[in-house]
mmCIF file with all atom_site columns, C-alpha atoms and ligand atoms in Angstrom:
data_model
loop_
_atom_site.group_PDB
_atom_site.id
_atom_site.type_symbol
_atom_site.label_atom_id
_atom_site.label_alt_id
_atom_site.label_comp_id
_atom_site.label_asym_id
_atom_site.label_entity_id
_atom_site.label_seq_id
_atom_site.pdbx_PDB_ins_code
_atom_site.Cartn_x
_atom_site.Cartn_y
_atom_site.Cartn_z
_atom_site.occupancy
_atom_site.B_iso_or_equiv
_atom_site.pdbx_formal_charge
_atom_site.auth_seq_id
_atom_site.auth_comp_id
_atom_site.auth_asym_id
_atom_site.auth_atom_id
_atom_site.pdbx_PDB_model_num
ATOM   1   C CA . MET A 1 1   ? 120.225 101.149 122.360 1.00 38.00 ? 9   MET A CA 1
ATOM   2   C CA . PRO A 1 2   ? 117.167 98.979  123.273 1.00 47.00 ? 10  PRO A CA 1
ATOM   3   C CA . SER A 1 3   ? 116.215 96.196  120.825 1.00 50.00 ? 11  SER A CA 1
ATOM   4   C CA . PRO A 1 4   ? 113.727 97.512  118.314 1.00 57.00 ? 12  PRO A CA 1
ATOM   5   C CA . GLN A 1 5   ? 110.101 96.497  118.783 1.00 93.00 ? 13  GLN A CA 1
ATOM   6   C CA . VAL A 1 6   ? 109.174 97.526  115.272 1.00 97.00 ? 14  VAL A CA 1
ATOM   7   C CA . ILE A 1 7   ? 111.416 97.112  112.257 1.00 98.00 ? 15  ILE A CA 1
ATOM   8   C CA . THR A 1 8   ? 110.123 99.451  109.577 1.00 98.00 ? 16  THR A CA 1
ATOM   9   C CA . ILE A 1 9   ? 110.584 98.695  105.886 1.00 98.00 ? 17  ILE A CA 1
ATOM   10  C CA . ASP A 1 10  ? 109.435 101.260 103.324 1.00 97.00 ? 18  ASP A CA 1
ATOM   11  C CA . GLY A 1 11  ? 109.949 101.564 99.606  1.00 95.00 ? 19  GLY A CA 1
ATOM   12  C CA . PRO A 1 12  ? 108.244 101.925 96.234  1.00 93.00 ? 20  PRO A CA 1
ATOM   13  C CA . ALA A 1 13  ? 105.971 99.323  94.629  1.00 89.00 ? 21  ALA A CA 1
ATOM   14  C CA . ALA A 1 14  ? 107.581 95.987  93.763  1.00 89.00 ? 22  ALA A CA 1
ATOM   15  C CA . SER A 1 15  ? 110.963 96.884  95.266  1.00 94.00 ? 23  SER A CA 1
ATOM   16  C CA . GLY A 1 16  ? 110.985 93.464  96.919  1.00 94.00 ? 24  GLY A CA 1
ATOM   17  C CA . LYS A 1 17  ? 110.223 94.818  100.393 1.00 96.00 ? 25  LYS A CA 1
ATOM   18  C CA . SER A 1 18  ? 107.363 92.378  101.089 1.00 95.00 ? 26  SER A CA 1
ATOM   19  C CA . SER A 1 19  ? 109.466 89.264  100.529 1.00 96.00 ? 27  SER A CA 1
ATOM   20  C CA . ILE A 1 20  ? 112.317 90.753  102.530 1.00 98.00 ? 28  ILE A CA 1
ATOM   21  C CA . ALA A 1 21  ? 110.067 91.813  105.423 1.00 98.00 ? 29  ALA A CA 1
ATOM   22  C CA . ARG A 1 22  ? 108.370 88.407  105.560 1.00 98.00 ? 30  ARG A CA 1
ATOM   23  C CA . LEU A 1 23  ? 111.677 86.561  105.787 1.00 98.00 ? 31  LEU A CA 1
ATOM   24  C CA . VAL A 1 24  ? 113.208 88.999  108.277 1.00 98.00 ? 32  VAL A CA 1
ATOM   25  C CA . ALA A 1 25  ? 110.140 88.471  110.502 1.00 98.00 ? 33  ALA A CA 1
ATOM   26  C CA . ALA A 1 26  ? 110.481 84.688  110.189 1.00 98.00 ? 34  ALA A CA 1
ATOM   27  C CA . ARG A 1 27  ? 114.185 84.801  111.051 1.00 97.00 ? 35  ARG A CA 1
ATOM   28  C CA . LEU A 1 28  ? 113.547 86.939  114.149 1.00 97.00 ? 36  LEU A CA 1
ATOM   29  C CA . GLY A 1 29  ? 110.303 85.267  115.266 1.00 97.00 ? 37  GLY A CA 1
ATOM   30  C CA . GLY A 1 30  ? 108.396 88.534  114.782 1.00 97.00 ? 38  GLY A CA 1
ATOM   31  C CA . ILE A 1 31  ? 105.056 89.233  113.152 1.00 98.00 ? 39  ILE A CA 1
ATOM   32  C CA . TYR A 1 32  ? 105.033 90.376  109.538 1.00 98.00 ? 40  TYR A CA 1
ATOM   33  C CA . VAL A 1 33  ? 102.645 93.227  108.738 1.00 98.00 ? 41  VAL A CA 1
ATOM   34  C CA . ASN A 1 34  ? 101.948 94.192  105.127 1.00 98.00 ? 42  ASN A CA 1
ATOM   35  C CA . THR A 1 35  ? 100.275 97.605  105.423 1.00 98.00 ? 43  THR A CA 1
ATOM   36  C CA . GLY A 1 36  ? 99.738  97.798  101.660 1.00 97.00 ? 44  GLY A CA 1
ATOM   37  C CA . ASN A 1 37  ? 97.194  95.013  102.138 1.00 98.00 ? 45  ASN A CA 1
ATOM   38  C CA . MET A 1 38  ? 95.315  97.189  104.635 1.00 98.00 ? 46  MET A CA 1
ATOM   39  C CA . TYR A 1 39  ? 95.035  99.986  102.034 1.00 98.00 ? 47  TYR A CA 1
ATOM   40  C CA . ARG A 1 40  ? 94.102  97.365  99.442  1.00 97.00 ? 48  ARG A CA 1
ATOM   41  C CA . ALA A 1 41  ? 91.380  95.951  101.714 1.00 98.00 ? 49  ALA A CA 1
ATOM   42  C CA . MET A 1 42  ? 89.943  99.417  102.244 1.00 98.00 ? 50  MET A CA 1
ATOM   43  C CA . THR A 1 43  ? 90.020  99.977  98.473  1.00 98.00 ? 51  THR A CA 1
ATOM   44  C CA . TRP A 1 44  ? 88.289  96.667  97.818  1.00 98.00 ? 52  TRP A CA 1
ATOM   45  C CA . ALA A 1 45  ? 85.544  97.609  100.304 1.00 97.00 ? 53  ALA A CA 1
ATOM   46  C CA . VAL A 1 46  ? 85.117  101.077 98.770  1.00 97.00 ? 54  VAL A CA 1
ATOM   47  C CA . LEU A 1 47  ? 84.797  99.573  95.270  1.00 97.00 ? 55  LEU A CA 1
ATOM   48  C CA . GLU A 1 48  ? 82.312  96.964  96.562  1.00 96.00 ? 56  GLU A CA 1
ATOM   49  C CA . LYS A 1 49  ? 80.134  99.808  97.779  1.00 96.00 ? 57  LYS A CA 1
ATOM   50  C CA . GLY A 1 50  ? 80.202  101.291 94.284  1.00 96.00 ? 58  GLY A CA 1
ATOM   51  C CA . ALA A 1 51  ? 82.035  104.458 95.318  1.00 97.00 ? 59  ALA A CA 1
ATOM   52  C CA . ASP A 1 52  ? 84.201  106.317 92.791  1.00 97.00 ? 60  ASP A CA 1
ATOM   53  C CA . PRO A 1 53  ? 87.789  106.019 94.125  1.00 97.00 ? 61  PRO A CA 1
ATOM   54  C CA . ALA A 1 54  ? 88.686  109.375 92.548  1.00 97.00 ? 62  ALA A CA 1
ATOM   55  C CA . ASP A 1 55  ? 85.962  111.106 94.612  1.00 98.00 ? 63  ASP A CA 1
ATOM   56  C CA . ALA A 1 56  ? 87.555  111.747 98.040  1.00 97.00 ? 64  ALA A CA 1
ATOM   57  C CA . ASP A 1 57  ? 84.198  112.526 99.690  1.00 97.00 ? 65  ASP A CA 1
ATOM   58  C CA . ALA A 1 58  ? 82.688  109.284 98.434  1.00 98.00 ? 66  ALA A CA 1
ATOM   59  C CA . VAL A 1 59  ? 85.763  107.345 99.601  1.00 98.00 ? 67  VAL A CA 1
ATOM   60  C CA . ARG A 1 60  ? 85.620  109.002 103.038 1.00 97.00 ? 68  ARG A CA 1
ATOM   61  C CA . ALA A 1 61  ? 81.922  108.190 103.432 1.00 96.00 ? 69  ALA A CA 1
ATOM   62  C CA . SER A 1 62  ? 82.125  104.564 102.374 1.00 95.00 ? 70  SER A CA 1
ATOM   63  C CA . ALA A 1 63  ? 85.406  103.915 104.240 1.00 94.00 ? 71  ALA A CA 1
ATOM   64  C CA . ALA A 1 64  ? 83.811  105.174 107.468 1.00 94.00 ? 72  ALA A CA 1
ATOM   65  C CA . GLU A 1 65  ? 81.369  102.243 107.354 1.00 94.00 ? 73  GLU A CA 1
ATOM   66  C CA . VAL A 1 66  ? 84.029  99.575  106.901 1.00 95.00 ? 74  VAL A CA 1
ATOM   67  C CA . VAL A 1 67  ? 84.963  97.331  109.830 1.00 96.00 ? 75  VAL A CA 1
ATOM   68  C CA . LEU A 1 68  ? 88.605  96.324  109.377 1.00 96.00 ? 76  LEU A CA 1
ATOM   69  C CA . GLU A 1 69  ? 90.412  93.740  111.503 1.00 97.00 ? 77  GLU A CA 1
ATOM   70  C CA . SER A 1 70  ? 93.960  92.364  111.372 1.00 97.00 ? 78  SER A CA 1
ATOM   71  C CA . PRO A 1 71  ? 93.977  88.861  112.869 1.00 97.00 ? 79  PRO A CA 1
ATOM   72  C CA . VAL A 1 72  ? 97.375  87.164  113.137 1.00 97.00 ? 80  VAL A CA 1
ATOM   73  C CA . TYR A 1 73  ? 97.728  83.832  111.377 1.00 95.00 ? 81  TYR A CA 1
ATOM   74  C CA . GLU A 1 74  ? 100.951 81.908  110.799 1.00 94.00 ? 82  GLU A CA 1
ATOM   75  C CA . GLY A 1 75  ? 103.189 84.788  111.829 1.00 96.00 ? 83  GLY A CA 1
ATOM   76  C CA . ARG A 1 76  ? 101.555 87.490  109.768 1.00 97.00 ? 84  ARG A CA 1
ATOM   77  C CA . THR A 1 77  ? 98.549  89.751  109.927 1.00 98.00 ? 85  THR A CA 1
ATOM   78  C CA . GLN A 1 78  ? 95.638  89.031  107.618 1.00 98.00 ? 86  GLN A CA 1
ATOM   79  C CA . VAL A 1 79  ? 92.989  91.517  106.580 1.00 98.00 ? 87  VAL A CA 1
ATOM   80  C CA . CYS A 1 80  ? 89.350  91.037  107.384 1.00 98.00 ? 88  CYS A CA 1
ATOM   81  C CA . VAL A 1 81  ? 86.725  93.439  106.045 1.00 97.00 ? 89  VAL A CA 1
ATOM   82  C CA . ASN A 1 82  ? 83.244  93.392  107.580 1.00 95.00 ? 90  ASN A CA 1
ATOM   83  C CA . GLY A 1 83  ? 83.981  89.863  108.824 1.00 95.00 ? 91  GLY A CA 1
ATOM   84  C CA . GLN A 1 84  ? 85.272  88.589  105.467 1.00 97.00 ? 92  GLN A CA 1
ATOM   85  C CA . LEU A 1 85  ? 88.876  87.407  105.246 1.00 98.00 ? 93  LEU A CA 1
ATOM   86  C CA . LEU A 1 86  ? 90.373  88.763  101.996 1.00 98.00 ? 94  LEU A CA 1
ATOM   87  C CA . GLY A 1 87  ? 92.893  86.824  99.910  1.00 97.00 ? 95  GLY A CA 1
ATOM   88  C CA . ASP A 1 88  ? 95.180  87.508  96.999  1.00 93.00 ? 96  ASP A CA 1
ATOM   89  C CA . ALA A 1 89  ? 92.312  87.433  94.473  1.00 95.00 ? 97  ALA A CA 1
ATOM   90  C CA . GLU A 1 90  ? 90.609  90.409  96.123  1.00 97.00 ? 98  GLU A CA 1
ATOM   91  C CA . LEU A 1 91  ? 93.679  92.321  97.328  1.00 97.00 ? 99  LEU A CA 1
ATOM   92  C CA . ASN A 1 92  ? 95.624  92.146  94.067  1.00 92.00 ? 100 ASN A CA 1
ATOM   93  C CA . SER A 1 93  ? 92.781  92.394  91.578  1.00 93.00 ? 101 SER A CA 1
ATOM   94  C CA . ASP A 1 94  ? 93.234  94.795  88.647  1.00 91.00 ? 102 ASP A CA 1
ATOM   95  C CA . PRO A 1 95  ? 90.524  97.199  89.898  1.00 95.00 ? 103 PRO A CA 1
ATOM   96  C CA . VAL A 1 96  ? 92.219  97.378  93.309  1.00 95.00 ? 104 VAL A CA 1
ATOM   97  C CA . ASN A 1 97  ? 95.653  97.905  91.693  1.00 91.00 ? 105 ASN A CA 1
ATOM   98  C CA . ARG A 1 98  ? 94.223  100.803 89.711  1.00 92.00 ? 106 ARG A CA 1
ATOM   99  C CA . ALA A 1 99  ? 92.364  102.454 92.601  1.00 96.00 ? 107 ALA A CA 1
ATOM   100 C CA . VAL A 1 100 ? 94.512  101.865 95.694  1.00 95.00 ? 108 VAL A CA 1
ATOM   101 C CA . SER A 1 101 ? 96.705  104.971 95.391  1.00 93.00 ? 109 SER A CA 1
ATOM   102 C CA . LEU A 1 102 ? 93.583  107.128 95.074  1.00 95.00 ? 110 LEU A CA 1
ATOM   103 C CA . VAL A 1 103 ? 92.032  105.676 98.222  1.00 97.00 ? 111 VAL A CA 1
ATOM   104 C CA . ALA A 1 104 ? 95.367  105.817 100.102 1.00 96.00 ? 112 ALA A CA 1
ATOM   105 C CA . ARG A 1 105 ? 95.696  109.567 99.583  1.00 95.00 ? 113 ARG A CA 1
ATOM   106 C CA . VAL A 1 106 ? 92.522  110.342 101.559 1.00 96.00 ? 114 VAL A CA 1
ATOM   107 C CA . PRO A 1 107 ? 93.683  111.654 104.994 1.00 96.00 ? 115 PRO A CA 1
ATOM   108 C CA . GLU A 1 108 ? 90.812  110.055 106.975 1.00 96.00 ? 116 GLU A CA 1
ATOM   109 C CA . VAL A 1 109 ? 91.636  106.631 105.525 1.00 97.00 ? 117 VAL A CA 1
ATOM   110 C CA . ARG A 1 110 ? 95.290  107.094 106.466 1.00 97.00 ? 118 ARG A CA 1
ATOM   111 C CA . ARG A 1 111 ? 94.523  108.301 109.996 1.00 96.00 ? 119 ARG A CA 1
ATOM   112 C CA . ARG A 1 112 ? 92.413  105.253 110.628 1.00 96.00 ? 120 ARG A CA 1
ATOM   113 C CA . LEU A 1 113 ? 94.910  102.745 109.266 1.00 98.00 ? 121 LEU A CA 1
ATOM   114 C CA . VAL A 1 114 ? 97.857  104.404 111.017 1.00 97.00 ? 122 VAL A CA 1
ATOM   115 C CA . ALA A 1 115 ? 96.009  104.033 114.350 1.00 97.00 ? 123 ALA A CA 1
ATOM   116 C CA . GLU A 1 116 ? 95.341  100.369 113.575 1.00 97.00 ? 124 GLU A CA 1
ATOM   117 C CA . GLN A 1 117 ? 99.020  99.853  112.655 1.00 97.00 ? 125 GLN A CA 1
ATOM   118 C CA . ARG A 1 118 ? 100.265 101.478 115.873 1.00 97.00 ? 126 ARG A CA 1
ATOM   119 C CA . ALA A 1 119 ? 97.915  99.312  117.942 1.00 96.00 ? 127 ALA A CA 1
ATOM   120 C CA . LEU A 1 120 ? 99.522  96.180  116.487 1.00 96.00 ? 128 LEU A CA 1
ATOM   121 C CA . ALA A 1 121 ? 102.733 96.992  118.420 1.00 95.00 ? 129 ALA A CA 1
ATOM   122 C CA . ALA A 1 122 ? 101.049 95.440  121.482 1.00 94.00 ? 130 ALA A CA 1
ATOM   123 C CA . LEU A 1 123 ? 101.447 92.042  119.790 1.00 94.00 ? 131 LEU A CA 1
ATOM   124 C CA . GLY A 1 124 ? 105.267 91.983  120.169 1.00 95.00 ? 132 GLY A CA 1
ATOM   125 C CA . LEU A 1 125 ? 108.095 92.356  117.671 1.00 97.00 ? 133 LEU A CA 1
ATOM   126 C CA . LEU A 1 126 ? 106.740 93.556  114.323 1.00 98.00 ? 134 LEU A CA 1
ATOM   127 C CA . VAL A 1 127 ? 108.321 93.769  110.905 1.00 98.00 ? 135 VAL A CA 1
ATOM   128 C CA . MET A 1 128 ? 106.041 96.278  109.218 1.00 98.00 ? 136 MET A CA 1
ATOM   129 C CA . GLU A 1 129 ? 106.339 97.315  105.597 1.00 98.00 ? 137 GLU A CA 1
ATOM   130 C CA . GLY A 1 130 ? 104.685 100.083 103.600 1.00 97.00 ? 138 GLY A CA 1
ATOM   131 C CA . ARG A 1 131 ? 105.267 103.643 102.435 1.00 95.00 ? 139 ARG A CA 1
ATOM   132 C CA . ASP A 1 132 ? 105.165 105.736 105.617 1.00 96.00 ? 140 ASP A CA 1
ATOM   133 C CA . ILE A 1 133 ? 106.072 103.303 108.385 1.00 98.00 ? 141 ILE A CA 1
ATOM   134 C CA . GLY A 1 134 ? 109.437 104.850 109.274 1.00 97.00 ? 142 GLY A CA 1
ATOM   135 C CA . SER A 1 135 ? 108.343 108.417 108.538 1.00 96.00 ? 143 SER A CA 1
ATOM   136 C CA . VAL A 1 136 ? 104.882 108.557 110.157 1.00 97.00 ? 144 VAL A CA 1
ATOM   137 C CA . VAL A 1 137 ? 103.716 105.349 111.841 1.00 97.00 ? 145 VAL A CA 1
ATOM   138 C CA . PHE A 1 138 ? 106.826 104.509 113.924 1.00 97.00 ? 146 PHE A CA 1
ATOM   139 C CA . PRO A 1 139 ? 109.295 107.381 113.372 1.00 97.00 ? 147 PRO A CA 1
ATOM   140 C CA . GLU A 1 140 ? 111.036 106.627 116.702 1.00 96.00 ? 148 GLU A CA 1
ATOM   141 C CA . SER A 1 141 ? 112.065 103.106 115.670 1.00 96.00 ? 149 SER A CA 1
ATOM   142 C CA . PRO A 1 142 ? 115.834 102.601 115.768 1.00 95.00 ? 150 PRO A CA 1
ATOM   143 C CA . ALA A 1 143 ? 115.562 100.065 112.916 1.00 97.00 ? 151 ALA A CA 1
ATOM   144 C CA . LYS A 1 144 ? 114.272 101.786 109.781 1.00 98.00 ? 152 LYS A CA 1
ATOM   145 C CA . PHE A 1 145 ? 114.942 100.568 106.260 1.00 98.00 ? 153 PHE A CA 1
ATOM   146 C CA . TYR A 1 146 ? 114.172 101.856 102.790 1.00 97.00 ? 154 TYR A CA 1
ATOM   147 C CA . ILE A 1 147 ? 114.313 99.257  100.020 1.00 97.00 ? 155 ILE A CA 1
ATOM   148 C CA . ASP A 1 148 ? 114.787 100.659 96.540  1.00 95.00 ? 156 ASP A CA 1
ATOM   149 C CA . ALA A 1 149 ? 115.141 99.109  93.084  1.00 94.00 ? 157 ALA A CA 1
ATOM   150 C CA . SER A 1 150 ? 115.277 100.474 89.563  1.00 92.00 ? 158 SER A CA 1
ATOM   151 C CA . GLU A 1 151 ? 112.008 101.099 87.739  1.00 87.00 ? 159 GLU A CA 1
ATOM   152 C CA . GLU A 1 152 ? 112.852 98.421  85.114  1.00 89.00 ? 160 GLU A CA 1
ATOM   153 C CA . VAL A 1 153 ? 113.500 95.784  87.774  1.00 91.00 ? 161 VAL A CA 1
ATOM   154 C CA . ARG A 1 154 ? 110.301 96.686  89.622  1.00 89.00 ? 162 ARG A CA 1
ATOM   155 C CA . ALA A 1 155 ? 108.112 96.609  86.502  1.00 85.00 ? 163 ALA A CA 1
ATOM   156 C CA . ALA A 1 156 ? 109.615 93.223  85.554  1.00 88.00 ? 164 ALA A CA 1
ATOM   157 C CA . ARG A 1 157 ? 108.890 91.865  89.072  1.00 86.00 ? 165 ARG A CA 1
ATOM   158 C CA . ARG A 1 158 ? 105.258 92.922  88.859  1.00 81.00 ? 166 ARG A CA 1
ATOM   159 C CA . ARG A 1 159 ? 104.900 91.259  85.442  1.00 83.00 ? 167 ARG A CA 1
ATOM   160 C CA . ALA A 1 160 ? 106.529 88.077  86.759  1.00 85.00 ? 168 ALA A CA 1
ATOM   161 C CA . GLN A 1 161 ? 103.922 88.072  89.547  1.00 78.00 ? 169 GLN A CA 1
ATOM   162 C CA . GLY A 1 162 ? 101.271 88.112  86.809  1.00 74.00 ? 170 GLY A CA 1
ATOM   163 C CA . HIS A 1 163 ? 100.006 91.635  87.537  1.00 69.00 ? 171 HIS A CA 1
ATOM   164 C CA . GLN A 1 164 ? 99.126  94.233  84.944  1.00 64.00 ? 172 GLN A CA 1
ATOM   165 C CA . ASP A 1 165 ? 100.148 97.040  87.190  1.00 67.00 ? 173 ASP A CA 1
ATOM   166 C CA . GLN A 1 166 ? 101.125 100.609 86.378  1.00 75.00 ? 174 GLN A CA 1
ATOM   167 C CA . VAL A 1 167 ? 103.918 100.699 88.932  1.00 78.00 ? 175 VAL A CA 1
ATOM   168 C CA . ALA A 1 168 ? 105.320 104.033 87.726  1.00 80.00 ? 176 ALA A CA 1
ATOM   169 C CA . GLU A 1 169 ? 101.929 105.729 87.928  1.00 84.00 ? 177 GLU A CA 1
ATOM   170 C CA . ARG A 1 170 ? 101.279 104.308 91.399  1.00 83.00 ? 178 ARG A CA 1
ATOM   171 C CA . ASP A 1 171 ? 104.687 105.553 92.549  1.00 85.00 ? 179 ASP A CA 1
ATOM   172 C CA . ARG A 1 172 ? 103.981 108.989 91.116  1.00 87.00 ? 180 ARG A CA 1
ATOM   173 C CA . LEU A 1 173 ? 100.718 109.233 93.072  1.00 89.00 ? 181 LEU A CA 1
ATOM   174 C CA . ASP A 1 174 ? 102.233 107.748 96.248  1.00 88.00 ? 182 ASP A CA 1
ATOM   175 C CA . SER A 1 175 ? 105.238 110.091 96.175  1.00 90.00 ? 183 SER A CA 1
ATOM   176 C CA . THR A 1 176 ? 103.381 113.306 95.367  1.00 91.00 ? 184 THR A CA 1
ATOM   177 C CA . ARG A 1 177 ? 100.293 113.049 97.590  1.00 90.00 ? 185 ARG A CA 1
ATOM   178 C CA . THR A 1 178 ? 99.925  115.683 100.309 1.00 91.00 ? 186 THR A CA 1
ATOM   179 C CA . THR A 1 179 ? 99.447  113.348 103.278 1.00 90.00 ? 187 THR A CA 1
ATOM   180 C CA . SER A 1 180 ? 102.379 111.062 104.165 1.00 89.00 ? 188 SER A CA 1
ATOM   181 C CA . PRO A 1 181 ? 103.978 110.717 100.738 1.00 91.00 ? 189 PRO A CA 1
ATOM   182 C CA . LEU A 1 182 ? 106.530 107.989 100.115 1.00 90.00 ? 190 LEU A CA 1
ATOM   183 C CA . VAL A 1 183 ? 109.876 109.366 101.336 1.00 92.00 ? 191 VAL A CA 1
ATOM   184 C CA . ILE A 1 184 ? 113.128 107.947 102.643 1.00 95.00 ? 192 ILE A CA 1
ATOM   185 C CA . PRO A 1 185 ? 112.503 108.288 106.395 1.00 96.00 ? 193 PRO A CA 1
ATOM   186 C CA . ASP A 1 186 ? 115.031 110.291 108.457 1.00 96.00 ? 194 ASP A CA 1
ATOM   187 C CA . GLY A 1 187 ? 117.678 107.900 109.691 1.00 96.00 ? 195 GLY A CA 1
ATOM   188 C CA . ALA A 1 188 ? 116.589 105.003 107.455 1.00 97.00 ? 196 ALA A CA 1
ATOM   189 C CA . MET A 1 189 ? 119.172 102.609 106.083 1.00 97.00 ? 197 MET A CA 1
ATOM   190 C CA . VAL A 1 190 ? 118.798 102.469 102.298 1.00 97.00 ? 198 VAL A CA 1
ATOM   191 C CA . ILE A 1 191 ? 119.273 99.153  100.485 1.00 97.00 ? 199 ILE A CA 1
ATOM   192 C CA . ASP A 1 192 ? 119.328 99.048  96.681  1.00 96.00 ? 200 ASP A CA 1
ATOM   193 C CA . ASN A 1 193 ? 117.675 95.734  95.843  1.00 96.00 ? 201 ASN A CA 1
ATOM   194 C CA . SER A 1 194 ? 118.034 95.990  92.038  1.00 95.00 ? 202 SER A CA 1
ATOM   195 C CA . HIS A 1 195 ? 120.716 93.320  91.848  1.00 95.00 ? 203 HIS A CA 1
ATOM   196 C CA . LEU A 1 196 ? 120.572 91.422  95.144  1.00 96.00 ? 204 LEU A CA 1
ATOM   197 C CA . THR A 1 197 ? 119.190 87.924  95.639  1.00 96.00 ? 205 THR A CA 1
ATOM   198 C CA . LEU A 1 198 ? 116.437 87.642  98.229  1.00 96.00 ? 206 LEU A CA 1
ATOM   199 C CA . ASP A 1 199 ? 118.869 85.971  100.666 1.00 97.00 ? 207 ASP A CA 1
ATOM   200 C CA . GLN A 1 200 ? 121.400 88.778  100.213 1.00 98.00 ? 208 GLN A CA 1
ATOM   201 C CA . ALA A 1 201 ? 118.771 91.449  100.797 1.00 98.00 ? 209 ALA A CA 1
ATOM   202 C CA . VAL A 1 202 ? 117.469 89.722  103.943 1.00 98.00 ? 210 VAL A CA 1
ATOM   203 C CA . GLN A 1 203 ? 121.016 89.367  105.237 1.00 98.00 ? 211 GLN A CA 1
ATOM   204 C CA . ALA A 1 204 ? 121.702 93.049  104.512 1.00 97.00 ? 212 ALA A CA 1
ATOM   205 C CA . VAL A 1 205 ? 118.774 93.998  106.765 1.00 98.00 ? 213 VAL A CA 1
ATOM   206 C CA . LEU A 1 206 ? 119.763 91.559  109.529 1.00 98.00 ? 214 LEU A CA 1
ATOM   207 C CA . ASP A 1 207 ? 123.387 92.777  109.435 1.00 97.00 ? 215 ASP A CA 1
ATOM   208 C CA . LYS A 1 208 ? 122.306 96.387  109.934 1.00 96.00 ? 216 LYS A CA 1
ATOM   209 C CA . LEU A 1 209 ? 119.955 95.816  112.864 1.00 95.00 ? 217 LEU A CA 1
ATOM   210 C CA . PRO A 1 210 ? 120.970 97.617  116.052 1.00 88.00 ? 218 PRO A CA 1
ATOM   211 C CA . ALA A 1 211 ? 122.213 95.087  118.642 1.00 79.00 ? 219 ALA A CA 1
HETATM 212 O O1 . DC  B 2 .   ? 102.688 97.750  99.158  1.00 85.84 ? 456 DC  B O1 1
HETATM 213 P P1 . DC  B 2 .   ? 101.598 97.768  98.059  1.00 85.84 ? 456 DC  B P1 1
HETATM 214 O O2 . DC  B 2 .   ? 102.158 98.064  96.704  1.00 85.84 ? 456 DC  B O2 1
HETATM 215 O O3 . DC  B 2 .   ? 100.755 96.558  98.072  1.00 85.84 ? 456 DC  B O3 1
HETATM 216 O O4 . DC  B 2 .   ? 100.678 99.004  98.486  1.00 85.84 ? 456 DC  B O4 1
HETATM 217 C C1 . DC  B 2 .   ? 99.525  99.327  97.759  1.00 85.84 ? 456 DC  B C1 1
HETATM 218 C C2 . DC  B 2 .   ? 99.249  100.822 97.840  1.00 85.84 ? 456 DC  B C2 1
HETATM 219 O O5 . DC  B 2 .   ? 98.883  101.186 99.179  1.00 85.84 ? 456 DC  B O5 1
HETATM 220 C C3 . DC  B 2 .   ? 100.407 101.720 97.466  1.00 85.84 ? 456 DC  B C3 1
HETATM 221 O O6 . DC  B 2 .   ? 100.389 102.031 96.087  1.00 85.84 ? 456 DC  B O6 1
HETATM 222 C C4 . DC  B 2 .   ? 100.200 102.944 98.322  1.00 85.84 ? 456 DC  B C4 1
HETATM 223 C C5 . DC  B 2 .   ? 99.394  102.467 99.489  1.00 85.84 ? 456 DC  B C5 1
HETATM 224 N N1 . DC  B 2 .   ? 100.152 102.372 100.741 1.00 85.84 ? 456 DC  B N1 1
HETATM 225 C C6 . DC  B 2 .   ? 100.298 103.525 101.466 1.00 85.84 ? 456 DC  B C6 1
HETATM 226 O O7 . DC  B 2 .   ? 99.873  104.581 101.021 1.00 85.84 ? 456 DC  B O7 1
HETATM 227 N N2 . DC  B 2 .   ? 100.894 103.485 102.684 1.00 85.84 ? 456 DC  B N2 1
HETATM 228 C C7 . DC  B 2 .   ? 101.382 102.332 103.169 1.00 85.84 ? 456 DC  B C7 1
HETATM 229 N N3 . DC  B 2 .   ? 101.952 102.323 104.383 1.00 85.84 ? 456 DC  B N3 1
HETATM 230 C C8 . DC  B 2 .   ? 101.268 101.143 102.408 1.00 85.84 ? 456 DC  B C8 1
HETATM 231 C C9 . DC  B 2 .   ? 100.663 101.199 101.181 1.00 85.84 ? 456 DC  B C9 1
#
């Protein structure tokens, strides 16, 4: 089997997949791509324009005007909206936490970001994490992972990160939307991260990579 060019890591909110993906990318010399930040950037831009995130037509119209770029810096992609580099303060703000699942269910937003994500493969080895990476964005990848953790552990992680986030509600919306819901991709290796240390979880992914 050829070495994978994209390692896909999906899972629910706060399952630990971002930390795992970042370290797996560092260990392999690949580029880490956090696709949740792309949906968050789009959401931030939609809110900046004053659009109601629950109104799909308004989201579609304001998202169409957004210029989104993904420059690579220090081994990971950043998100740039209309020329402005966004940081943690914008991407993880409470309003964005509340609205992101609404924006992410709009098919036109997804189509656009999926195309952007596929184009990143030209950069070299990617470790890309999200909700639909193994199921929709790169279904042919031979290295697909699904990182799970119990709801209690995930809610506690979000609180420890200082976020007032309704993880369960976000998961409900992400798993029940019509377009590309969160699923365990066909052929994905499932890792339960409820009781693993970060090192153990990273090692579990590395151990399961096709040679
Ligand atoms: O990974 P995260 O929790 O930062 O993602 C934020 C939201 O973005 C998540 O609730 C659903 C959406 N998302 C998505 O729909 N598809 C992806 N590939 C990544 C994130």
